Amino acid sequence: MPDRTSYPLRSPWRFAAAAAALCGGISHVVEAEDQYHPGLWFGLLFTSVTVAWFVLAVLLARRDTRPVWRSGAVIAACSVLVWYLGRQIGIPEVVDDLGLLSGPAMLVQFLACVLVLLATAMTLTRTGAEVQPSPRQRRWTVLAGAAVLVVGLGTTGSAALGRPTPTGPTGTDPVADGYWSAVGATAHHPTGRTRTYHLGADEVVWDYAPAGYNQITGTPFDEVAATYVRSGPGRVGSRYLKCLYRAYTDASFNHLAQRPAQDAYLGLLGPVIRAEVGDRIVVSFRNACHFPASVHPHGVFYTKNSEGAPYADNTSAGDKADDAVPPGGRHTYTWLVPDRAGPGPHDGSSVMWMYHSHTDEVQDTYAGLMGPMVITGPGRARPDGGPKDVDREVFELFSVMNENNSPYLDVNTKRFAQPPYPDPDDEDFQESNLMHAVNGYVYGNQPMVTFRKGERVRWYVMGMGTEVDLHTPHWHANTVVVGGMRMDLVNLLPASMVVADMVPDNPGIWLFHCHVNDHLTAGMVTRYRVT
């Protein structure tokens, strides 16, 4: 008995489906370049589906049998699967030409899948499938195929021509093209790696001067220093209740991650978040402080539910949970690390960003909710995300911590000052609460950072605060290179960040201080050691 599966079905939708398969294959070719970035396996899978679309187009044009139509359904399903995998590994969150129906190429792929699946269903379920189609049906299927081909190729062509290619003003300047290509380095080339951090906001009693004396001079605090660090009637002194980011070992938040002894100098800064370009950062956050808080990053890519900043942004309740995590609450933030979050044309192997609470940014940051983040260039990171070519990294925050604007002012006054308690608007009281600190330490009380002569040291220096926070950190005895320029002093504004590279050649204990006179006398000075 002959095999009926080899009979021609004479489907009136054959040529339309063949045209759709051809357009589906071409639209895949348009996107093929980006698909090898996630990994060789994904690129080969994408290429296999692309080839299958072209083979299907040829088979439909030559053979009108049940196996061919069934193969078409399988290929369309595989195309949908590849789209789903692309979403899972993070491609569409940054690149707008795969996974978003607003992209012309993706629209063609989607319509090709739909048309092939519909044509297959109608062909395999129609009665009398082997009956010769009428001349009218033949004209209809030819016209439908031609229409699909014209529309599909036209749309795919517009996608190919419309792919973002930075150009200069005339589109013919290769120098300008290269510059704007670097500026707009927005593509996300996923490494497939997720770096997870468990971050708690905890209430901590912080001491700006734990040694109890001026470690720069080696003498007791003088009257100027006593303005800021001496506790007594109407004066809080050097100890304040604060809310700080701290690292935990897991999502139970039962065990604090121990900070290594060599990192004790980080002080009140939150844990360093590290990633390589292409990574995915997940921050599991728990708020144990008595006011709402969040985690807002600089530089990386985030969606509205991971921004950590409340304002009128036309989002719904589902995208607002990140803005203000209540006391005792939790939220998981997810950030991607696209090319534009990593080193630029004149950067070294890594760049600095920061993260901080942005629920009430002024009071939150004065409470202490700030931390550094390092993004290393692709292929240039150690397993922990730090740059391979750097021997030692140092993070320093220069900020006048205005405890008058902390949410804990009343608590600190009652807890650490002695009566009579002053009027909060008293100018002398307010001055006493301006802690001119480096990583939360004044008058050299910061644990001294030490490195060896000849080591490759990368300093990440940041500022935070208000108009008084115009800082000029200055290294004694050694120089740094910033953006290709050699110097021994850098300029900081609030929320600005500077990366400075040093190869120390002068052993000894050296000053590192803000060169603004008022800040220097108020305690914004520390030391570093070269052995």
mmCIF file of C-alpha atoms in Angstrom, residues 194-452:
data_model
loop_
_atom_site.group_PDB
_atom_site.id
_atom_site.type_symbol
_atom_site.label_atom_id
_atom_site.label_comp_id
_atom_site.label_asym_id
_atom_site.label_seq_id
_atom_site.Cartn_x
_atom_site.Cartn_y
_atom_site.Cartn_z
ATOM 1 C CA THR A 194 25.340 36.098 38.130
ATOM 2 C CA ARG A 195 27.003 37.736 41.136
ATOM 3 C CA THR A 196 24.774 37.723 44.197
ATOM 4 C CA TYR A 197 25.193 40.013 47.205
ATOM 5 C CA HIS A 198 23.223 39.824 50.452
ATOM 6 C CA LEU A 199 23.048 43.380 51.719
ATOM 7 C CA GLY A 200 21.574 44.389 55.054
ATOM 8 C CA ALA A 201 20.831 47.901 56.300
ATOM 9 C CA ASP A 202 21.652 47.699 60.012
ATOM 10 C CA GLU A 203 21.671 50.151 62.906
ATOM 11 C CA VAL A 204 25.217 50.509 64.226
ATOM 12 C CA VAL A 205 26.838 52.782 66.823
ATOM 13 C CA TRP A 206 29.641 54.400 64.857
ATOM 14 C CA ASP A 207 32.701 56.103 66.387
ATOM 15 C CA TYR A 208 34.409 58.691 64.177
ATOM 16 C CA ALA A 209 37.470 58.737 66.493
ATOM 17 C CA PRO A 210 37.773 55.304 68.124
ATOM 18 C CA ALA A 211 41.397 55.836 69.248
ATOM 19 C CA GLY A 212 40.329 58.780 71.400
ATOM 20 C CA TYR A 213 43.147 61.081 70.277
ATOM 21 C CA ASN A 214 44.539 62.831 67.188
ATOM 22 C CA GLN A 215 46.482 60.102 65.390
ATOM 23 C CA ILE A 216 47.980 62.584 62.948
ATOM 24 C CA THR A 217 49.766 64.576 65.671
ATOM 25 C CA GLY A 218 49.942 61.770 68.218
ATOM 26 C CA THR A 219 48.529 64.126 70.855
ATOM 27 C CA PRO A 220 45.173 64.624 72.597
ATOM 28 C CA PHE A 221 42.531 66.527 70.689
ATOM 29 C CA ASP A 222 42.997 70.301 70.802
ATOM 30 C CA GLU A 223 40.147 72.758 71.243
ATOM 31 C CA VAL A 224 39.342 72.871 67.530
ATOM 32 C CA ALA A 225 39.102 69.080 67.343
ATOM 33 C CA ALA A 226 37.156 68.972 70.601
ATOM 34 C CA THR A 227 34.416 70.967 68.888
ATOM 35 C CA TYR A 228 33.584 67.818 66.921
ATOM 36 C CA VAL A 229 34.655 64.841 69.025
ATOM 37 C CA ARG A 230 34.155 65.796 72.685
ATOM 38 C CA SER A 231 30.971 64.584 74.358
ATOM 39 C CA GLY A 232 29.385 66.584 77.143
ATOM 40 C CA PRO A 233 26.559 68.992 77.965
ATOM 41 C CA GLY A 234 24.792 69.711 74.701
ATOM 42 C CA ARG A 235 27.424 67.855 72.642
ATOM 43 C CA VAL A 236 27.095 64.402 71.098
ATOM 44 C CA GLY A 237 30.824 63.786 70.605
ATOM 45 C CA SER A 238 32.355 61.210 68.241
ATOM 46 C CA ARG A 239 29.785 58.396 68.605
ATOM 47 C CA TYR A 240 26.541 58.338 66.609
ATOM 48 C CA LEU A 241 23.879 55.799 65.864
ATOM 49 C CA LYS A 242 23.906 55.188 62.117
ATOM 50 C CA CYS A 243 22.328 52.936 59.499
ATOM 51 C CA LEU A 244 24.972 51.139 57.431
ATOM 52 C CA TYR A 245 25.024 48.610 54.614
ATOM 53 C CA ARG A 246 26.629 45.355 55.753
ATOM 54 C CA ALA A 247 27.333 42.094 53.924
ATOM 55 C CA TYR A 248 25.737 38.811 54.967
ATOM 56 C CA THR A 249 26.671 35.278 53.992
ATOM 57 C CA ASP A 250 23.247 34.265 52.661
ATOM 58 C CA ALA A 251 19.621 35.306 52.271
ATOM 59 C CA SER A 252 18.742 34.244 55.811
ATOM 60 C CA PHE A 253 20.605 37.324 57.076
ATOM 61 C CA ASN A 254 21.612 35.382 60.177
ATOM 62 C CA HIS A 255 25.364 35.608 59.719
ATOM 63 C CA LEU A 256 27.422 38.703 58.952
ATOM 64 C CA ALA A 257 30.182 38.264 56.375
ATOM 65 C CA GLN A 258 33.461 39.046 58.105
ATOM 66 C CA ARG A 259 35.365 41.979 56.649
ATOM 67 C CA PRO A 260 39.068 41.082 56.141
ATOM 68 C CA ALA A 261 41.515 42.910 58.423
ATOM 69 C CA GLN A 262 43.188 44.620 55.462
ATOM 70 C CA ASP A 263 39.800 46.145 54.558
ATOM 71 C CA ALA A 264 39.106 47.605 58.004
ATOM 72 C CA TYR A 265 39.939 51.032 56.579
ATOM 73 C CA LEU A 266 36.647 50.911 54.592
ATOM 74 C CA GLY A 267 34.936 52.114 57.754
ATOM 75 C CA LEU A 268 31.271 52.979 57.305
ATOM 76 C CA LEU A 269 31.255 52.197 53.581
ATOM 77 C CA GLY A 270 29.079 49.297 52.475
ATOM 78 C CA PRO A 271 30.683 46.174 51.009
ATOM 79 C CA VAL A 272 32.380 46.519 47.633
ATOM 80 C CA ILE A 273 30.140 45.219 44.842
ATOM 81 C CA ARG A 274 32.197 43.861 41.946
ATOM 82 C CA ALA A 275 31.280 42.636 38.485
ATOM 83 C CA GLU A 276 32.687 42.170 35.005
ATOM 84 C CA VAL A 277 31.088 43.658 31.913
ATOM 85 C CA GLY A 278 28.397 41.209 30.799
ATOM 86 C CA ASP A 279 27.609 39.983 34.307
ATOM 87 C CA ARG A 280 24.291 40.110 36.109
ATOM 88 C CA ILE A 281 24.231 41.543 39.649
ATOM 89 C CA VAL A 282 21.576 40.422 42.121
ATOM 90 C CA VAL A 283 21.328 42.288 45.436
ATOM 91 C CA SER A 284 19.181 40.653 48.089
ATOM 92 C CA PHE A 285 18.365 43.533 50.449
ATOM 93 C CA ARG A 286 16.953 43.514 53.965
ATOM 94 C CA ASN A 287 16.162 46.711 55.844
ATOM 95 C CA ALA A 288 16.650 46.427 59.625
ATOM 96 C CA CYS A 289 16.697 50.179 60.238
ATOM 97 C CA HIS A 290 13.703 52.061 61.605
ATOM 98 C CA PHE A 291 13.041 54.103 58.439
ATOM 99 C CA PRO A 292 12.362 53.061 54.790
ATOM 100 C CA ALA A 293 15.476 52.603 52.656
ATOM 101 C CA SER A 294 16.554 51.324 49.247
ATOM 102 C CA VAL A 295 19.577 50.467 47.112
ATOM 103 C CA HIS A 296 20.098 52.738 44.105
ATOM 104 C CA PRO A 297 23.082 52.037 41.795
ATOM 105 C CA HIS A 298 25.028 54.323 39.499
ATOM 106 C CA GLY A 299 26.243 53.286 36.044
ATOM 107 C CA VAL A 300 24.687 49.848 35.559
ATOM 108 C CA PHE A 301 21.487 48.935 33.704
ATOM 109 C CA TYR A 302 18.299 48.530 35.726
ATOM 110 C CA THR A 303 14.568 48.401 35.165
ATOM 111 C CA LYS A 304 12.014 50.349 37.182
ATOM 112 C CA ASN A 305 11.623 47.643 39.804
ATOM 113 C CA SER A 306 15.338 47.795 40.601
ATOM 114 C CA GLU A 307 15.994 51.557 40.542
ATOM 115 C CA GLY A 308 15.484 52.211 44.252
ATOM 116 C CA ALA A 309 14.245 55.796 43.904
ATOM 117 C CA PRO A 310 10.684 57.065 44.496
ATOM 118 C CA TYR A 311 9.324 59.743 42.172
ATOM 119 C CA ALA A 312 6.496 60.298 39.699
ATOM 120 C CA ASP A 313 7.714 57.947 36.974
ATOM 121 C CA ASN A 314 4.355 56.646 35.731
ATOM 122 C CA THR A 315 4.922 53.153 37.126
ATOM 123 C CA SER A 316 2.488 50.891 38.932
ATOM 124 C CA ALA A 317 2.617 49.331 42.372
ATOM 125 C CA GLY A 318 4.607 46.362 41.129
ATOM 126 C CA ASP A 319 7.455 48.654 40.098
ATOM 127 C CA LYS A 320 7.341 50.692 43.306
ATOM 128 C CA ALA A 321 8.361 47.994 45.809
ATOM 129 C CA ASP A 322 12.040 48.838 45.297
ATOM 130 C CA ASP A 323 11.630 52.539 46.057
ATOM 131 C CA ALA A 324 11.164 52.378 49.816
ATOM 132 C CA VAL A 325 11.709 49.041 51.532
ATOM 133 C CA PRO A 326 9.974 49.355 54.912
ATOM 134 C CA PRO A 327 11.610 48.490 58.248
ATOM 135 C CA GLY A 328 11.860 44.708 58.388
ATOM 136 C CA GLY A 329 11.139 44.436 54.660
ATOM 137 C CA ARG A 330 13.113 42.840 51.860
ATOM 138 C CA HIS A 331 13.558 43.378 48.148
ATOM 139 C CA THR A 332 15.717 41.836 45.437
ATOM 140 C CA TYR A 333 17.395 44.222 42.995
ATOM 141 C CA THR A 334 18.655 42.953 39.626
ATOM 142 C CA TRP A 335 21.141 44.961 37.585
ATOM 143 C CA LEU A 336 22.797 44.141 34.270
ATOM 144 C CA VAL A 337 26.322 45.240 33.358
ATOM 145 C CA PRO A 338 26.329 46.347 29.691
ATOM 146 C CA ASP A 339 29.393 47.655 27.865
ATOM 147 C CA ARG A 340 28.547 51.262 28.754
ATOM 148 C CA ALA A 341 28.867 50.434 32.478
ATOM 149 C CA GLY A 342 32.482 49.372 32.010
ATOM 150 C CA PRO A 343 35.721 51.156 31.172
ATOM 151 C CA GLY A 344 35.572 53.897 28.540
ATOM 152 C CA PRO A 345 38.148 54.808 25.882
ATOM 153 C CA HIS A 346 40.543 56.477 28.354
ATOM 154 C CA ASP A 347 39.904 54.303 31.419
ATOM 155 C CA GLY A 348 42.041 51.534 32.779
ATOM 156 C CA SER A 349 40.833 47.990 33.287
ATOM 157 C CA SER A 350 38.100 48.986 35.752
ATOM 158 C CA VAL A 351 35.845 51.895 36.670
ATOM 159 C CA MET A 352 34.135 52.970 39.866
ATOM 160 C CA TRP A 353 30.447 53.475 40.516
ATOM 161 C CA MET A 354 28.576 53.821 43.776
ATOM 162 C CA TYR A 355 25.337 52.667 45.323
ATOM 163 C CA HIS A 356 23.304 54.352 48.049
ATOM 164 C CA SER A 357 19.822 54.618 49.468
ATOM 165 C CA HIS A 358 17.597 56.992 47.509
ATOM 166 C CA THR A 359 14.314 56.769 49.423
ATOM 167 C CA ASP A 360 15.155 60.054 51.154
ATOM 168 C CA GLU A 361 18.594 60.569 49.683
ATOM 169 C CA VAL A 362 19.689 63.376 52.009
ATOM 170 C CA GLN A 363 18.871 61.713 55.306
ATOM 171 C CA ASP A 364 19.693 58.219 54.020
ATOM 172 C CA THR A 365 23.234 59.057 52.958
ATOM 173 C CA TYR A 366 23.924 61.101 56.087
ATOM 174 C CA ALA A 367 22.727 58.073 58.030
ATOM 175 C CA GLY A 368 25.534 56.198 56.263
ATOM 176 C CA LEU A 369 23.861 54.169 53.491
ATOM 177 C CA MET A 370 26.578 54.348 50.812
ATOM 178 C CA GLY A 371 28.944 51.881 49.187
ATOM 179 C CA PRO A 372 31.352 51.466 46.238
ATOM 180 C CA MET A 373 30.977 49.375 43.115
ATOM 181 C CA VAL A 374 33.711 48.316 40.670
ATOM 182 C CA ILE A 375 33.066 47.218 37.085
ATOM 183 C CA THR A 376 35.958 45.517 35.280
ATOM 184 C CA GLY A 377 36.333 45.306 31.514
ATOM 185 C CA PRO A 378 35.461 42.063 29.669
ATOM 186 C CA GLY A 379 38.088 39.373 30.088
ATOM 187 C CA ARG A 380 40.094 41.519 32.508
ATOM 188 C CA ALA A 381 38.603 40.397 35.810
ATOM 189 C CA ARG A 382 39.717 38.008 38.512
ATOM 190 C CA PRO A 383 37.168 35.460 39.754
ATOM 191 C CA ASP A 384 35.940 37.985 42.354
ATOM 192 C CA GLY A 385 35.329 40.617 39.648
ATOM 193 C CA GLY A 386 38.314 42.842 40.458
ATOM 194 C CA PRO A 387 40.860 43.798 37.765
ATOM 195 C CA LYS A 388 43.636 41.271 37.081
ATOM 196 C CA ASP A 389 46.304 43.888 36.467
ATOM 197 C CA VAL A 390 45.902 45.617 39.864
ATOM 198 C CA ASP A 391 47.703 44.414 42.992
ATOM 199 C CA ARG A 392 45.730 46.459 45.506
ATOM 200 C CA GLU A 393 42.504 48.468 45.400
ATOM 201 C CA VAL A 394 41.705 51.262 47.879
ATOM 202 C CA PHE A 395 38.316 52.962 48.342
ATOM 203 C CA GLU A 396 38.021 56.361 50.025
ATOM 204 C CA LEU A 397 34.947 58.523 50.691
ATOM 205 C CA PHE A 398 35.479 62.220 51.462
ATOM 206 C CA SER A 399 32.320 63.673 52.985
ATOM 207 C CA VAL A 400 31.244 66.132 55.638
ATOM 208 C CA MET A 401 28.777 63.835 57.383
ATOM 209 C CA ASN A 402 26.077 66.242 58.538
ATOM 210 C CA GLU A 403 24.589 64.442 61.519
ATOM 211 C CA ASN A 404 22.078 67.303 61.898
ATOM 212 C CA ASN A 405 20.289 65.875 58.857
ATOM 213 C CA SER A 406 20.469 62.271 60.004
ATOM 214 C CA PRO A 407 17.164 60.627 60.967
ATOM 215 C CA TYR A 408 18.870 59.728 64.264
ATOM 216 C CA LEU A 409 19.646 63.259 65.470
ATOM 217 C CA ASP A 410 17.173 63.232 68.362
ATOM 218 C CA VAL A 411 18.171 59.710 69.370
ATOM 219 C CA ASN A 412 21.873 60.600 69.279
ATOM 220 C CA THR A 413 21.375 63.766 71.290
ATOM 221 C CA LYS A 414 19.498 61.947 74.060
ATOM 222 C CA ARG A 415 21.794 58.923 74.004
ATOM 223 C CA PHE A 416 25.272 60.435 73.767
ATOM 224 C CA ALA A 417 25.023 64.089 74.841
ATOM 225 C CA GLN A 418 24.491 65.302 78.379
ATOM 226 C CA PRO A 419 21.808 67.735 79.520
ATOM 227 C CA PRO A 420 20.979 70.477 79.107
ATOM 228 C CA TYR A 421 20.124 69.449 75.573
ATOM 229 C CA PRO A 422 20.529 72.280 73.071
ATOM 230 C CA ASP A 423 18.073 73.684 70.556
ATOM 231 C CA PRO A 424 18.630 71.699 67.319
ATOM 232 C CA ASP A 425 18.884 75.054 65.496
ATOM 233 C CA ASP A 426 21.732 76.270 67.704
ATOM 234 C CA GLU A 427 24.656 77.118 65.387
ATOM 235 C CA ASP A 428 27.386 75.810 67.683
ATOM 236 C CA PHE A 429 25.502 72.549 68.179
ATOM 237 C CA GLN A 430 25.029 72.174 64.445
ATOM 238 C CA GLU A 431 28.734 72.828 63.814
ATOM 239 C CA SER A 432 29.676 70.151 66.334
ATOM 240 C CA ASN A 433 27.694 67.604 64.304
ATOM 241 C CA LEU A 434 29.569 68.223 61.037
ATOM 242 C CA MET A 435 31.956 65.285 60.917
ATOM 243 C CA HIS A 436 34.661 65.975 58.312
ATOM 244 C CA ALA A 437 35.437 62.366 57.638
ATOM 245 C CA VAL A 438 37.352 59.984 55.407
ATOM 246 C CA ASN A 439 35.395 56.719 55.302
ATOM 247 C CA GLY A 440 33.761 57.808 58.543
ATOM 248 C CA TYR A 441 36.981 58.619 60.456
ATOM 249 C CA VAL A 442 38.426 61.970 61.576
ATOM 250 C CA TYR A 443 41.895 63.132 62.626
ATOM 251 C CA GLY A 444 43.738 60.079 61.312
ATOM 252 C CA ASN A 445 41.632 57.520 63.201
ATOM 253 C CA GLN A 446 41.115 55.487 60.040
ATOM 254 C CA PRO A 447 42.977 52.141 60.092
ATOM 255 C CA MET A 448 46.043 52.713 57.948
ATOM 256 C CA VAL A 449 46.065 51.143 54.488
ATOM 257 C CA THR A 450 49.440 49.557 53.644
ATOM 258 C CA PHE A 451 51.043 48.390 50.422
ATOM 259 C CA ARG A 452 54.517 47.629 49.126
#
